[in-house]
Amino acid sequence: MSEPDARRPRLWAAGCAAVLFAAVAGVLAATTPWNPLPGAVPGGRVRPDSALDFSSAELARARAFDAAINPPAYASLLLGLAVVLVLGLTPLGARLLRWATARVRRWPLRVALAVVVLTTLLRLVSLPFGIWSHGTLRDYGLSTQALPAWLADQAKSLAVTWVVWTVGMVLLFALLRRFPRYWWTGAALGAFALVVAGSFAYPVVVEPMFNDFRPLPAGTLRTDLMSMAARDGVPVKDVLVADASRRTTALNAYVSGFGSTRRIVVYDTLLSSPPPQIRSVVAHELGHAKRGDVLYGTLVGALAVAGGVCLLGLLLSSPRLRRRAGLDPGDGGRGTADPRAVALVLALVVVAMHVAAPLENLVSRRIEARADAHALDLTGDPGTFAEMQHELAVRNIDDPGPNALERLLWMTHPSGAERIAMARTWARMHRHSEPPPLAGR
Ligand SMILES: [Zn+2]
């Protein structure tokens, strides 16, 4: 086979990845609400100030919690990454999989077994740090779960991981075997479809495995929330309550799914809050629903995943990378479909997820701020909004002063102080009285 023939599929894969990533970057640059509260502000925008809105005791507790939860969080992140890289980018993973799948003949079973072995190993590596984190959450009263129940959750989540990864990998290897050179075109399309289908099905397939959901009981709160949704022009069939208190004391609400699976869910822990505060939280969720944030995030995410699959097409056929991973260097041909390559694929996907997370968080924080602006517009009540944000930050023990790395890695929402400052800015813009300082209330 002549050299240019072997190179052509790799050039196309590189081009496909470049075009799709450029498309994602363009869409994000153009559609992310970089300034969620546009307009002139008399007296200027209000700067976040933790000391103004949180007492020294609240700040000290949050700092202590941050210091206690960081070591297991970082250790788990680094060790997990190290193990997946060693397995994928040295011959160790291929050797482990040859041994583990030696007695299995059929390739789909070999791929499935490889997935189960690797994902279980990775979960076991991070398990001690998970137990450590869970202990810290118990110490601070955030977790209400005993260790056996927590372990049962971990087992269930591992089972979900097995199913998702096995389906993805078996489909990937089927394409690899059938179309050794251009498998990634079909895989990119398939991955796009699977991400969209997964996000659609998630609220009705996965969420019920972990929580029970019931409609918010009839009463003034429900009537009030449904009429607010109607006033907002968002068709909401129901507001669901999740039995989150079986796990946590944290307060939360969210929107998941889209189309016929879209739902607004509030944690049962939130129901003891004063009704105006619950209304403020639901108004934020209506902001997500009205903008179709879940569908938008799903489509952009699916496009990025498709680009990632093209990049995988390029990397998986790299003779250097394959040699490094202990695989037959191949010529981008049939040798690519060796089930031992699952370790390399897993490593590349995990690295891609870690690279993408800071960008996802950056965009998420702006989208969350836009939902906050929506809540302020809809309720016209910055005072209650600020009180609720204060309560959320204190109950969930949010980090009042996240450093740059913590912001990058973990922060999907603006900080409590930032959200309260936004309420004050909104009040100035609308000549409303500004929420008073909340520290020591
Ligand atoms: Zn939100």
Coordinates of C-alpha atoms in Angstrom, one line a residue, residues 201-382:
A201 CA -33.7 9.8 28.2
Y202 CA -31.6 10.7 31.3
P203 CA -34.5 12.1 33.4
V204 CA -36.7 9.1 32.8
V205 CA -34.1 6.3 32.8
V206 CA -31.2 7.3 35.1
E207 CA -32.6 9.8 37.6
P208 CA -35.3 7.5 38.9
M209 CA -32.6 4.9 39.8
F210 CA -31.3 7.3 42.4
N211 CA -34.3 9.3 43.6
D212 CA -38.0 9.2 43.8
F213 CA -39.9 12.0 42.2
R214 CA -43.4 13.1 43.0
P215 CA -45.4 16.1 41.8
L216 CA -45.4 19.1 44.1
P217 CA -48.7 18.5 46.1
A218 CA -51.7 20.7 45.3
G219 CA -51.8 23.8 47.4
T220 CA -51.0 27.5 47.4
L221 CA -47.3 26.9 46.6
R222 CA -48.0 24.8 43.6
T223 CA -50.7 27.1 42.3
D224 CA -48.4 30.0 42.8
L225 CA -45.5 28.4 41.0
M226 CA -47.6 27.2 38.1
S227 CA -49.2 30.6 37.6
M228 CA -45.7 32.2 37.6
A229 CA -44.7 29.8 34.9
A230 CA -47.8 30.6 32.9
R231 CA -47.1 34.4 33.3
D232 CA -43.5 33.7 32.1
G233 CA -44.9 31.9 29.0
V234 CA -43.2 28.6 29.9
P235 CA -45.4 25.6 29.4
V236 CA -44.7 23.6 32.6
K237 CA -46.7 20.4 33.2
D238 CA -45.5 19.8 36.7
V239 CA -43.0 20.8 39.3
L240 CA -41.4 17.6 40.7
V241 CA -40.0 17.1 44.2
A242 CA -37.0 14.8 44.5
D243 CA -36.4 13.0 47.8
A244 CA -32.9 14.4 48.0
S245 CA -33.0 14.5 51.9
R246 CA -32.2 10.7 51.9
R247 CA -28.7 11.8 50.8
T248 CA -28.1 15.4 51.6
T249 CA -29.1 18.5 53.5
A250 CA -28.1 20.7 50.5
L251 CA -30.6 22.9 48.8
N252 CA -31.0 22.6 45.0
A253 CA -33.3 22.7 42.0
Y254 CA -32.6 21.9 38.4
V255 CA -34.1 21.4 34.9
S256 CA -33.3 18.3 33.0
G257 CA -34.4 16.7 29.7
F258 CA -36.0 18.5 26.8
G259 CA -39.2 18.1 24.8
S260 CA -41.5 15.6 26.4
T261 CA -38.9 14.7 29.1
R262 CA -38.3 18.2 30.3
R263 CA -38.9 18.6 34.0
I264 CA -38.3 21.2 36.7
V265 CA -37.2 19.4 39.9
V266 CA -36.8 20.9 43.4
Y267 CA -35.1 19.1 46.3
D268 CA -37.4 18.3 49.1
T269 CA -34.9 20.0 51.4
L270 CA -35.9 23.3 49.7
L271 CA -39.6 23.0 50.7
S272 CA -39.0 24.2 54.2
S273 CA -37.7 27.5 52.9
P274 CA -40.2 30.5 52.9
P275 CA -42.4 30.4 49.8
P276 CA -41.0 33.6 48.3
Q277 CA -37.5 32.1 48.4
I278 CA -38.8 28.9 46.7
R279 CA -40.5 31.1 44.1
S280 CA -37.1 32.8 43.5
V281 CA -35.4 29.5 42.9
V282 CA -38.1 28.2 40.5
A283 CA -38.0 31.5 38.6
H284 CA -34.3 30.8 38.0
E285 CA -35.1 27.3 36.7
L286 CA -37.9 28.8 34.4
G287 CA -35.1 31.0 33.0
H288 CA -33.3 27.8 31.9
A289 CA -36.5 26.2 30.6
K290 CA -37.5 29.3 28.6
R291 CA -34.1 29.6 27.0
G292 CA -33.9 25.8 26.3
D293 CA -30.5 25.7 28.1
V294 CA -30.6 21.9 28.4
L295 CA -31.2 21.3 24.7
Y296 CA -28.7 24.0 23.7
G297 CA -26.0 22.5 26.0
T298 CA -26.8 19.0 24.7
L299 CA -26.5 20.1 21.0
V300 CA -23.2 22.0 21.6
G301 CA -21.9 19.2 23.7
A302 CA -22.9 16.6 21.1
L303 CA -21.1 18.7 18.4
A304 CA -17.9 18.8 20.6
V305 CA -18.2 15.0 21.2
A306 CA -18.4 14.5 17.4
G307 CA -15.3 16.6 16.9
G308 CA -13.6 14.5 19.7
V309 CA -14.4 11.3 17.8
C310 CA -12.7 12.7 14.7
L311 CA -9.7 13.5 16.8
L312 CA -9.9 10.0 18.2
G313 CA -9.8 8.8 14.5
L314 CA -6.5 10.6 14.1
L315 CA -4.9 9.6 17.3
L316 CA -6.0 5.9 17.3
S317 CA -4.4 5.4 13.9
S318 CA -1.1 7.0 15.0
P319 CA 1.6 4.3 14.8
R320 CA 3.6 6.1 17.5
L321 CA 0.8 6.2 20.0
R322 CA -0.2 2.6 19.2
R323 CA 3.3 1.4 19.8
R324 CA 3.5 3.3 23.0
A325 CA 0.2 1.6 24.1
G326 CA 1.6 -1.8 23.4
L327 CA -0.6 -2.3 20.3
D328 CA 0.2 -3.4 16.8
P329 CA 1.3 -0.1 15.1
G330 CA -0.9 -1.1 12.1
D331 CA -1.3 1.1 9.1
G332 CA -4.6 2.6 10.2
G333 CA -6.0 -0.7 8.9
R334 CA -7.6 -3.7 10.4
G335 CA -5.2 -4.0 13.4
T336 CA -6.9 -0.9 14.8
A337 CA -9.9 -3.0 16.0
D338 CA -7.9 -4.9 18.7
P339 CA -10.1 -4.9 21.8
R340 CA -7.0 -4.1 23.9
A341 CA -7.2 -0.6 22.4
V342 CA -10.0 0.0 24.8
A343 CA -7.4 1.2 27.4
L344 CA -6.0 3.8 24.9
V345 CA -9.5 5.0 23.9
L346 CA -10.5 5.4 27.6
A347 CA -7.3 7.4 28.4
L348 CA -7.9 9.7 25.4
V349 CA -11.5 10.2 26.3
V350 CA -10.8 10.9 30.0
V351 CA -8.1 13.4 29.0
A352 CA -10.5 15.1 26.6
M353 CA -13.1 15.4 29.4
H354 CA -10.6 17.0 31.7
V355 CA -9.5 19.5 29.1
A356 CA -13.1 20.4 28.2
A357 CA -14.4 20.8 31.8
P358 CA -12.9 24.3 32.5
L359 CA -14.5 25.6 29.3
E360 CA -17.8 24.0 30.2
N361 CA -17.7 25.6 33.6
L362 CA -16.8 29.0 32.1
V363 CA -19.8 28.9 29.8
S364 CA -22.1 27.3 32.5
R365 CA -21.3 30.2 34.9
R366 CA -22.5 32.7 32.3
I367 CA -25.7 30.7 31.5
E368 CA -26.4 30.4 35.3
A369 CA -26.0 34.2 35.6
R370 CA -28.5 34.7 32.8
A371 CA -31.0 32.4 34.6
D372 CA -30.4 34.6 37.7
A373 CA -31.2 37.7 35.7
H374 CA -34.3 36.0 34.5
A375 CA -35.4 35.2 38.0
L376 CA -34.8 38.9 39.0
D377 CA -36.8 40.1 36.0
L378 CA -39.7 37.6 36.6
T379 CA -40.0 38.1 40.4
G380 CA -38.9 41.8 40.6
D381 CA -37.8 40.9 44.0
P382 CA -34.0 41.3 44.5

